[in-house]
PDB file of C-alpha atoms in Angstrom:
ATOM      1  CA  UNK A1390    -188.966  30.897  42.937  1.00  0.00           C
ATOM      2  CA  UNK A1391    -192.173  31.767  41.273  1.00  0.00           C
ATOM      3  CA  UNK A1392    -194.661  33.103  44.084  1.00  0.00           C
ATOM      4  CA  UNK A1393    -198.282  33.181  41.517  1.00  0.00           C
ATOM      5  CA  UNK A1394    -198.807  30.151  39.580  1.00  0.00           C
ATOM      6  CA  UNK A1395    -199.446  30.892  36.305  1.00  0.00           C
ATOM      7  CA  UNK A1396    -200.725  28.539  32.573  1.00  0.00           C
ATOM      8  CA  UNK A1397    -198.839  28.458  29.823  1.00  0.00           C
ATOM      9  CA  UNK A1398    -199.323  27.113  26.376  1.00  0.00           C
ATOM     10  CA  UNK A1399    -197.489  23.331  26.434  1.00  0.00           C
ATOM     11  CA  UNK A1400    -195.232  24.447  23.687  1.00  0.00           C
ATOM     12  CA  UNK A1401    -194.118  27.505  25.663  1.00  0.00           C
ATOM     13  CA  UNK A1402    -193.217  25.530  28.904  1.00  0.00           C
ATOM     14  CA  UNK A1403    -191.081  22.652  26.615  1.00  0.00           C
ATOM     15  CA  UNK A1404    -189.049  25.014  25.330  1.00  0.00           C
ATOM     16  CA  UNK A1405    -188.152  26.842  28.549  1.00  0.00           C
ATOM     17  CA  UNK A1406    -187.829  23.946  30.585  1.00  0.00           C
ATOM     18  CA  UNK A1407    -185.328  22.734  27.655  1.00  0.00           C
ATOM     19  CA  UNK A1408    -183.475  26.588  27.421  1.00  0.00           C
ATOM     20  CA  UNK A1409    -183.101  26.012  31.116  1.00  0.00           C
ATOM     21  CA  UNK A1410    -181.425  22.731  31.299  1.00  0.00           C
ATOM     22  CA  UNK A1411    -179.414  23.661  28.680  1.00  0.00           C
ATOM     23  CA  UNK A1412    -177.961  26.539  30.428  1.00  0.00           C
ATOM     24  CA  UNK A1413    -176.962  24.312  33.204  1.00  0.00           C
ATOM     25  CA  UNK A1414    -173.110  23.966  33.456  1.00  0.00           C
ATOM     26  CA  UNK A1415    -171.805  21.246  35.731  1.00  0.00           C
ATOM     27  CA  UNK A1416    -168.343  19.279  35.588  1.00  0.00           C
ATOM     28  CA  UNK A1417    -170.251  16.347  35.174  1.00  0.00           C
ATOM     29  CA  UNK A1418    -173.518  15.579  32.882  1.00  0.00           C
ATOM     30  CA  UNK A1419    -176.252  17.114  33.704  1.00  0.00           C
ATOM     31  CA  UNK A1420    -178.761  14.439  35.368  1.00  0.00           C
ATOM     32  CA  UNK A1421    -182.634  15.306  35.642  1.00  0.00           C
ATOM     33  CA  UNK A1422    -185.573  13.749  37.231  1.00  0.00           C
ATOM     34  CA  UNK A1423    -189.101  14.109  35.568  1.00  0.00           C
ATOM     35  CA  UNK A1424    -191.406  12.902  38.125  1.00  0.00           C
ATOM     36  CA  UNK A1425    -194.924  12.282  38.943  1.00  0.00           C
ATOM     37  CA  UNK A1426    -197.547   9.720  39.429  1.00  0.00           C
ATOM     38  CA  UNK A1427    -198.994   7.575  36.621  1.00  0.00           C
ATOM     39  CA  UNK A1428    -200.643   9.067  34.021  1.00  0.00           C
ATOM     40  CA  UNK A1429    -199.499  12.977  34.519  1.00  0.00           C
ATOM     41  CA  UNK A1430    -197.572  12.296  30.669  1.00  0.00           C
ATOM     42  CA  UNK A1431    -193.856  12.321  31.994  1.00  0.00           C
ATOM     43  CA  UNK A1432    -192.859  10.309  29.265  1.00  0.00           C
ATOM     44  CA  UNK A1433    -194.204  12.584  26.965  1.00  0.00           C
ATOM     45  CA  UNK A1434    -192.895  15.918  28.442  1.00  0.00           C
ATOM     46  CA  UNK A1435    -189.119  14.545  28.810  1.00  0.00           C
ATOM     47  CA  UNK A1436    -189.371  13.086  25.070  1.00  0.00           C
ATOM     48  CA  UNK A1437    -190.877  16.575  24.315  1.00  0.00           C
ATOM     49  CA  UNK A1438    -187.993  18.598  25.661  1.00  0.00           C
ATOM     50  CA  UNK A1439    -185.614  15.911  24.596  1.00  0.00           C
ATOM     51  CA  UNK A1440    -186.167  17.124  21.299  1.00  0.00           C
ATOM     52  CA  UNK A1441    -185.966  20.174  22.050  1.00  0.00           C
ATOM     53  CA  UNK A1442    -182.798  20.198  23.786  1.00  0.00           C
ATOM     54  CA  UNK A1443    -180.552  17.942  21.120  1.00  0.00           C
ATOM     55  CA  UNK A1444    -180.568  21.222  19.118  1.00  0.00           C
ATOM     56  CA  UNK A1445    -177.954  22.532  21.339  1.00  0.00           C
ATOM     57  CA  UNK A1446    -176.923  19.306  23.646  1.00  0.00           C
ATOM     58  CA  UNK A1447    -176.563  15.767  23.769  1.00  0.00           C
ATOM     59  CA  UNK A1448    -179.224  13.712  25.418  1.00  0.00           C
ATOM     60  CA  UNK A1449    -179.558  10.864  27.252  1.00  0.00           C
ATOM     61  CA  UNK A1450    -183.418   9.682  27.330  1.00  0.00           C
ATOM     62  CA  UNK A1451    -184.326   6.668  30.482  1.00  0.00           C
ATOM     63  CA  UNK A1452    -186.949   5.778  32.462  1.00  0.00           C
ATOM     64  CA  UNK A1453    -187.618   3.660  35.070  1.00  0.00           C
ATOM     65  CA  UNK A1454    -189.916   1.231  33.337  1.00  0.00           C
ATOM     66  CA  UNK A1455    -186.564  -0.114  32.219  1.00  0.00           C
ATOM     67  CA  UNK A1456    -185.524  -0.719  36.065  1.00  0.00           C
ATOM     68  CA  UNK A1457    -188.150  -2.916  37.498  1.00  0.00           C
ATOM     69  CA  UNK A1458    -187.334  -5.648  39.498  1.00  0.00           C
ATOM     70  CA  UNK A1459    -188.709  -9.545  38.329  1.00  0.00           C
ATOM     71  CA  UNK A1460    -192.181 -10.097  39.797  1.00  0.00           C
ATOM     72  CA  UNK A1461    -191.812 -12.576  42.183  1.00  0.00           C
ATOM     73  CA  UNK A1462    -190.523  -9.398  44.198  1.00  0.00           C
ATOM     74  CA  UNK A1463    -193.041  -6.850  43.132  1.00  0.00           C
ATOM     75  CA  UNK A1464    -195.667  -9.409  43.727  1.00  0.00           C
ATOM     76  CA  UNK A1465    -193.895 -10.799  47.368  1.00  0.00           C
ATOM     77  CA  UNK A1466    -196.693  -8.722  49.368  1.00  0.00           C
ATOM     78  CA  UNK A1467    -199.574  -9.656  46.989  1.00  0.00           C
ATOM     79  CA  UNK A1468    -200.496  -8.442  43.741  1.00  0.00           C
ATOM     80  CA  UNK A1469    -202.852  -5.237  44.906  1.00  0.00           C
ATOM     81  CA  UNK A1470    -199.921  -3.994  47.967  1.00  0.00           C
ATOM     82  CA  UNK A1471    -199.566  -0.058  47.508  1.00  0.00           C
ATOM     83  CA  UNK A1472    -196.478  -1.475  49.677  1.00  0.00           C
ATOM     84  CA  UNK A1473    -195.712  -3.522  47.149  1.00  0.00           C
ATOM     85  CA  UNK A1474    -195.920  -0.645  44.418  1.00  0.00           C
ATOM     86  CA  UNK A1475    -193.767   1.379  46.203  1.00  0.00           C
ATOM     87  CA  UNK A1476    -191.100  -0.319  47.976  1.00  0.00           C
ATOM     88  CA  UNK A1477    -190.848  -3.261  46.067  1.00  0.00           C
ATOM     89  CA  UNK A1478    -191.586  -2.192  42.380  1.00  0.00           C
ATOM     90  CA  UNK A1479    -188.346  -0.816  40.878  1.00  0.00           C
ATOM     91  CA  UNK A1480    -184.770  -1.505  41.664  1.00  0.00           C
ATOM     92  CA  UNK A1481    -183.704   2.141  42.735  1.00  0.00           C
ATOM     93  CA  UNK A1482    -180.145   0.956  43.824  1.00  0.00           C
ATOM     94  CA  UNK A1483    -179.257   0.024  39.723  1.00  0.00           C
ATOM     95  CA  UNK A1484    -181.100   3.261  38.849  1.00  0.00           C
ATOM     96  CA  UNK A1485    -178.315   4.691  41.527  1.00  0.00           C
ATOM     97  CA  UNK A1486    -175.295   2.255  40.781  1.00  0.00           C
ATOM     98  CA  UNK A1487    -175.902   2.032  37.084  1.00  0.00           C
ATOM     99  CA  UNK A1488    -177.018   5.531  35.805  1.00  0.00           C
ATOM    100  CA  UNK A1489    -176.948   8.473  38.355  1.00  0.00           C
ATOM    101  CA  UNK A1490    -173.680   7.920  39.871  1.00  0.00           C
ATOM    102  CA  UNK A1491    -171.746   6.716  36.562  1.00  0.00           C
ATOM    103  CA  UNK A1492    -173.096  10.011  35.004  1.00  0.00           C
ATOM    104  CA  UNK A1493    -172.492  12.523  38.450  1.00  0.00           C
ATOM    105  CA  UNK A1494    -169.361  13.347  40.503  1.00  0.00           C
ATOM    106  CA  UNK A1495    -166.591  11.182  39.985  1.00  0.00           C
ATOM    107  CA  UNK A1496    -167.888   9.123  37.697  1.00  0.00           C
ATOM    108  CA  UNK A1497    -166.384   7.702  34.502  1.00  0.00           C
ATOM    109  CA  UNK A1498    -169.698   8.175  31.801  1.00  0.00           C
ATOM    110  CA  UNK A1499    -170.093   4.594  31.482  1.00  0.00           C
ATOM    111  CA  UNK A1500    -174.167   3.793  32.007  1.00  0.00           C
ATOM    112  CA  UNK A1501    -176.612   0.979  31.727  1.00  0.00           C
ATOM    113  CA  UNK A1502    -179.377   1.829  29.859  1.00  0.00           C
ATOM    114  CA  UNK A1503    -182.043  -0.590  31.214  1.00  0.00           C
ATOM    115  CA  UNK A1504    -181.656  -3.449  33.731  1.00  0.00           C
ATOM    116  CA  UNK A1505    -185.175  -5.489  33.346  1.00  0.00           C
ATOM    117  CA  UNK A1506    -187.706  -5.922  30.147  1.00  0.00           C
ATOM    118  CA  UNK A1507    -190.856  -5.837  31.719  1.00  0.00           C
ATOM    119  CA  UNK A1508    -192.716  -7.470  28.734  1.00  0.00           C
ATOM    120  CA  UNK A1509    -190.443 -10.353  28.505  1.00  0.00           C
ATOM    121  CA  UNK A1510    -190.160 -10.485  32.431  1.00  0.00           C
ATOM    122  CA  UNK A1511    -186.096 -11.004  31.624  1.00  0.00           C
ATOM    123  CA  UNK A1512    -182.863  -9.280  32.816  1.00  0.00           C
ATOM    124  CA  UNK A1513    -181.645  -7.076  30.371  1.00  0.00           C
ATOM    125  CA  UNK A1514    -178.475  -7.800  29.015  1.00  0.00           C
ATOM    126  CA  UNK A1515    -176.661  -4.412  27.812  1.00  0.00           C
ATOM    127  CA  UNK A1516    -173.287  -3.602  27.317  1.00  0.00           C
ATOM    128  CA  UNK A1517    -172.522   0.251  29.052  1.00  0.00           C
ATOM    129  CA  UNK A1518    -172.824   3.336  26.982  1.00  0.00           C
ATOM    130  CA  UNK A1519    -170.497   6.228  27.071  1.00  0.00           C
ATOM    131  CA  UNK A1520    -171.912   9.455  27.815  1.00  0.00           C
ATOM    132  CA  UNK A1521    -170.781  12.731  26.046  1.00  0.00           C
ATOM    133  CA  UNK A1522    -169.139  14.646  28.370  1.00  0.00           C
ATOM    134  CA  UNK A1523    -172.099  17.603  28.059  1.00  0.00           C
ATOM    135  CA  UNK A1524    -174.889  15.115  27.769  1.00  0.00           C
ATOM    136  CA  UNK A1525    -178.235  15.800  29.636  1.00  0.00           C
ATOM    137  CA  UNK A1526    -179.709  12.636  31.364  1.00  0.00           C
ATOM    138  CA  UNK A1527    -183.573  12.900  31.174  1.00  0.00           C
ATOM    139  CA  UNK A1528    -185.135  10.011  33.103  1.00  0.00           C
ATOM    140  CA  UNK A1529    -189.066   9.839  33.775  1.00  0.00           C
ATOM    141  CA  UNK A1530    -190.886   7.982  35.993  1.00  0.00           C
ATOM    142  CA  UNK A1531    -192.547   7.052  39.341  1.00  0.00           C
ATOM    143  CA  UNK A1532    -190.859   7.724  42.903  1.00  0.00           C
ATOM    144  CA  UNK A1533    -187.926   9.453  41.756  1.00  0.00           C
ATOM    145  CA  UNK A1534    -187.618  12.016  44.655  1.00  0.00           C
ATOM    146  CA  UNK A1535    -187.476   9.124  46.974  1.00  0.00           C
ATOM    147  CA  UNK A1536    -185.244   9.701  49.929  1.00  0.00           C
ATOM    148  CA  UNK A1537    -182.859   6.501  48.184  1.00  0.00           C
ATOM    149  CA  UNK A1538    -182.461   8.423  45.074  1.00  0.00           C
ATOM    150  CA  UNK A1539    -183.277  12.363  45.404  1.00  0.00           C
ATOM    151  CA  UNK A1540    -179.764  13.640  46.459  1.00  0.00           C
ATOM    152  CA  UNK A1541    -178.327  11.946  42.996  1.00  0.00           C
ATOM    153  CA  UNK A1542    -180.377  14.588  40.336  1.00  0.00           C
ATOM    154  CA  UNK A1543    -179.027  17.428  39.511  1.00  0.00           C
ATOM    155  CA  UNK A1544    -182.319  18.967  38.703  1.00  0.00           C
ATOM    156  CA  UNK A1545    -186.048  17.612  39.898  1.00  0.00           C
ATOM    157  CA  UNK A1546    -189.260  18.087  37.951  1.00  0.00           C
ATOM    158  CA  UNK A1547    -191.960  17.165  39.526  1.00  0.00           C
ATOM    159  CA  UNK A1548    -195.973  16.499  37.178  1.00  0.00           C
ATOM    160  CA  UNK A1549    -198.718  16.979  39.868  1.00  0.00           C
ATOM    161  CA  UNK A1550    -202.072  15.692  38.436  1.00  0.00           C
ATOM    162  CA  UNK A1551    -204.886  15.040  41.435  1.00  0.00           C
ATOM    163  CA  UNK A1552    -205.613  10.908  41.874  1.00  0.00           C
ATOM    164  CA  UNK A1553    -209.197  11.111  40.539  1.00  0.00           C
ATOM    165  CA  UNK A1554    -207.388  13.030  37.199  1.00  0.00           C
ATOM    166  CA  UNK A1555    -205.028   9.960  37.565  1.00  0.00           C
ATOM    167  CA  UNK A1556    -207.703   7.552  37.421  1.00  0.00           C
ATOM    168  CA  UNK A1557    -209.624   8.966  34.617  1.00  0.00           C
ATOM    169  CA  UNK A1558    -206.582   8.700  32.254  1.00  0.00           C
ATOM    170  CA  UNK A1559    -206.060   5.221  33.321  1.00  0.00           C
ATOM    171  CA  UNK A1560    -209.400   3.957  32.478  1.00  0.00           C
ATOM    172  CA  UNK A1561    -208.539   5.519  28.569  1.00  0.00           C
ATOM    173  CA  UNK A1562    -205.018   4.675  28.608  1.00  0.00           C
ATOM    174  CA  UNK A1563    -204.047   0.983  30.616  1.00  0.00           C
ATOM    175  CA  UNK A1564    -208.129  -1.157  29.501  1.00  0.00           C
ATOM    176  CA  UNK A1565    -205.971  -2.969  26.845  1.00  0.00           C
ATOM    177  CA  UNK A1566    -202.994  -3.642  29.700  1.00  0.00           C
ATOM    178  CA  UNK A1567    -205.308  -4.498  32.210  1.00  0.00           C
ATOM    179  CA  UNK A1568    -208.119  -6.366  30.083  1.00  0.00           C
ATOM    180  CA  UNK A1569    -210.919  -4.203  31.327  1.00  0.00           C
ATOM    181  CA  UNK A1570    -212.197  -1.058  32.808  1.00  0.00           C
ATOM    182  CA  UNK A1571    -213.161  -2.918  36.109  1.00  0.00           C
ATOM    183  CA  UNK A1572    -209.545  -4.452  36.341  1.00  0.00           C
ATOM    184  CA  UNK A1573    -208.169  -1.110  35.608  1.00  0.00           C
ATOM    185  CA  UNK A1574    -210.155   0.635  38.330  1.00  0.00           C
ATOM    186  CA  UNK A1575    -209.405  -2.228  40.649  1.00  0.00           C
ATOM    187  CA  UNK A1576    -205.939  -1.848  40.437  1.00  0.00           C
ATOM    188  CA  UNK A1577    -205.632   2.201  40.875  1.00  0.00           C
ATOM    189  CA  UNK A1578    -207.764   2.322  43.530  1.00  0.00           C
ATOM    190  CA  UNK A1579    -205.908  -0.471  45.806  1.00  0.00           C
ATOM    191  CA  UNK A1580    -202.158  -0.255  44.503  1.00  0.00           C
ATOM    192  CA  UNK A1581    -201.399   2.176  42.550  1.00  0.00           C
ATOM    193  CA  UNK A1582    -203.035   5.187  43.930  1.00  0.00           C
ATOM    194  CA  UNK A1583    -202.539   4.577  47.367  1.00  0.00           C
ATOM    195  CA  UNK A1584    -198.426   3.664  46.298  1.00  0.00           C
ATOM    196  CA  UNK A1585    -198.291   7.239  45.384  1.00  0.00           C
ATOM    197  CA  UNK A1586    -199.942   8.369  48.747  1.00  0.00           C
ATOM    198  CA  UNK A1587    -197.059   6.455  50.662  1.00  0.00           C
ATOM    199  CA  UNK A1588    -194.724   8.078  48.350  1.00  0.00           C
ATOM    200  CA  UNK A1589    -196.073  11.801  48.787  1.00  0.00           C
ATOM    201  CA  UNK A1590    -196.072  10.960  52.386  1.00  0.00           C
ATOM    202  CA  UNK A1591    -192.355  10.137  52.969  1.00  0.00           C
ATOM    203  CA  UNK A1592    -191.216  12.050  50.366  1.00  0.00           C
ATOM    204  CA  UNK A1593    -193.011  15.227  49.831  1.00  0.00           C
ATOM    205  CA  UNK A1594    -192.095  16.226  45.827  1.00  0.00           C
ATOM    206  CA  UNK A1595    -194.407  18.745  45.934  1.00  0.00           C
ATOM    207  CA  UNK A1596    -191.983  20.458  48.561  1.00  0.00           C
ATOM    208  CA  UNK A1597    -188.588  19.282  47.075  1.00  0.00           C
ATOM    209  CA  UNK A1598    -188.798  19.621  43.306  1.00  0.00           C
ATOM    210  CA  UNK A1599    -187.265  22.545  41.593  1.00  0.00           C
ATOM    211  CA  UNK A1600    -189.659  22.671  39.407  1.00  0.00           C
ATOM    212  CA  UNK A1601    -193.117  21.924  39.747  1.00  0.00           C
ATOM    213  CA  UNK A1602    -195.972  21.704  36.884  1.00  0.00           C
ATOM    214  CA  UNK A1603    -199.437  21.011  37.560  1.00  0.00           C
ATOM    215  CA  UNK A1604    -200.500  18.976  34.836  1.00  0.00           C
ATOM    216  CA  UNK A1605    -204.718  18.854  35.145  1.00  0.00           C
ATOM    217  CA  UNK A1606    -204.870  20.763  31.938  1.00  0.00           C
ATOM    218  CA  UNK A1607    -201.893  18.532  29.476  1.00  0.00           C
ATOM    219  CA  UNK A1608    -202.064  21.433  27.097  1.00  0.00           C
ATOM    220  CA  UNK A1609    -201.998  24.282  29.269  1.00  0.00           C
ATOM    221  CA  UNK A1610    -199.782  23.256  32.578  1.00  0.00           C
ATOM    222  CA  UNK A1611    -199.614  25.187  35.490  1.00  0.00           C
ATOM    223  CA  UNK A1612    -196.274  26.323  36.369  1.00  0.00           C
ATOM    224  CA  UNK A1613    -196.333  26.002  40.425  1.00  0.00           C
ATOM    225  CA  UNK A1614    -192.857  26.904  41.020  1.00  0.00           C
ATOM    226  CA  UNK A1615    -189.931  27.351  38.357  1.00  0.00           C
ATOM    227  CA  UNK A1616    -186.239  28.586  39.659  1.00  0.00           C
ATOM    228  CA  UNK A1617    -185.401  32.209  39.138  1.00  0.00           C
ATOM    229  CA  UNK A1618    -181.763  32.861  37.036  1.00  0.00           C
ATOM    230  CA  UNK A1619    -180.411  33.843  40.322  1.00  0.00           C
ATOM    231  CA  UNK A1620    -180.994  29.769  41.792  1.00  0.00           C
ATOM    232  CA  UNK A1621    -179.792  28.440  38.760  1.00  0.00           C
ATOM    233  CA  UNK A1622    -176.681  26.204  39.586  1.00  0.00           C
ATOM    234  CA  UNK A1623    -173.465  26.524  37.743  1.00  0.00           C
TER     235      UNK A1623
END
């Protein structure tokens, strides 16, 4: 593992994260976690190295904004719960039963690609898709190194960006969501931020990920710890 952490140049770190996963080698598809709390850009990075990686693979792009569960549950311990956020939120056992283990030991290829629309508040009604047999799964989102869900990636990226970084972003990004900059702050500061402290808490990505990017600077992350050739599983 990398013992200095050192900045790179955004372009520089896409295209070794993607020669990496590439190089993986696995009798089943390759399944990857890009994790982090809201706002560190993990949708951007995996559809960055997404790119990147159909030169030489097949891909498989999720996230699990398309596995939340219908919001009389993620609402059942009030609207502002942090316990709400992060127990109650998304539906980690169809992330399990209907992606990770289809696509991992054993398992036939045959994946949903999203379970709830979250606009719509509807189930999702899709038929399975067939995975090539070298595809690369890159799902993004919150709480994916949760102890439900961690031992079912094959690789774990984790985005660290400090809560008050967090918050600033939000207060650009989520005022049209959210209706205002007050309503924006309200909600970070009593659910969403303190969900992710009850995450870090029990589940401690910072320790567990393979790979860990600090992502303060967007354009020039930190690489925190990356896996040497020698660790890299075949």
């Amino acid at each position: 593992m990398r013992a200095h952490p050192r900045q790179y140049e955004r372009d520089e770190v896409v295209t070794r994260l993607a020669e990496h996963l590439a190089r993986h080698r696995l009798p089943h598809r390759l399944r990857v976690a890009v994790d982090g709390p809201d706002a560190a850009g993990k949708t951007r990075l995996a559809d960055d190295v997404a790119v990147a990686l159909r030169r030489s693979r097949n891909v498989i792009r999720l996230g699990v904004d398309d596995f939340h569960r219908p919001e009389k549950v993620r609402r059942r311990r009030g609207s502002l719960s942090p316990e709400g956020y992060y127990l109650d939120a998304f539906d980690q056992d169809a992330v399990v039963g209907s992606v990770l283990r289809p696509l991992g030991p054993g398992g036939d290829g045959h994946y949903l690609p999203a379970t709830y629309d979250l606009r719509s508040e509807e189930p999702v009604v899709a038929e399975r898709r067939r995975a090539h047999d070298d595809a690369i799964l890159l799902f993004d989102g919150v709480f994916l190194l949760r102890p439900q869900v961690r031992d079912h990636w094959d690789v774990t990226v984790h985005l660290h960006v400090e809560p008050e970084e967090t918050l600033r972003r939000a207060l650009v990004r989520d005022v049209a969501v959210f209706g205002s900059a007050a309503a924006v702050e309200e909600r970070y500061l009593a659910r969403y931020l303190p969900g992710q402290e009850l995450y870090r808490a029990e589940a401690r990505p910072l320790d567990r990920a393979d790979i860990v990017l600090d992502m303060g600077d967007p354009l020039r992350p930190v690489v925190v710890r990356w896996p040497s050739d020698a660790s890299r599983r075949s």
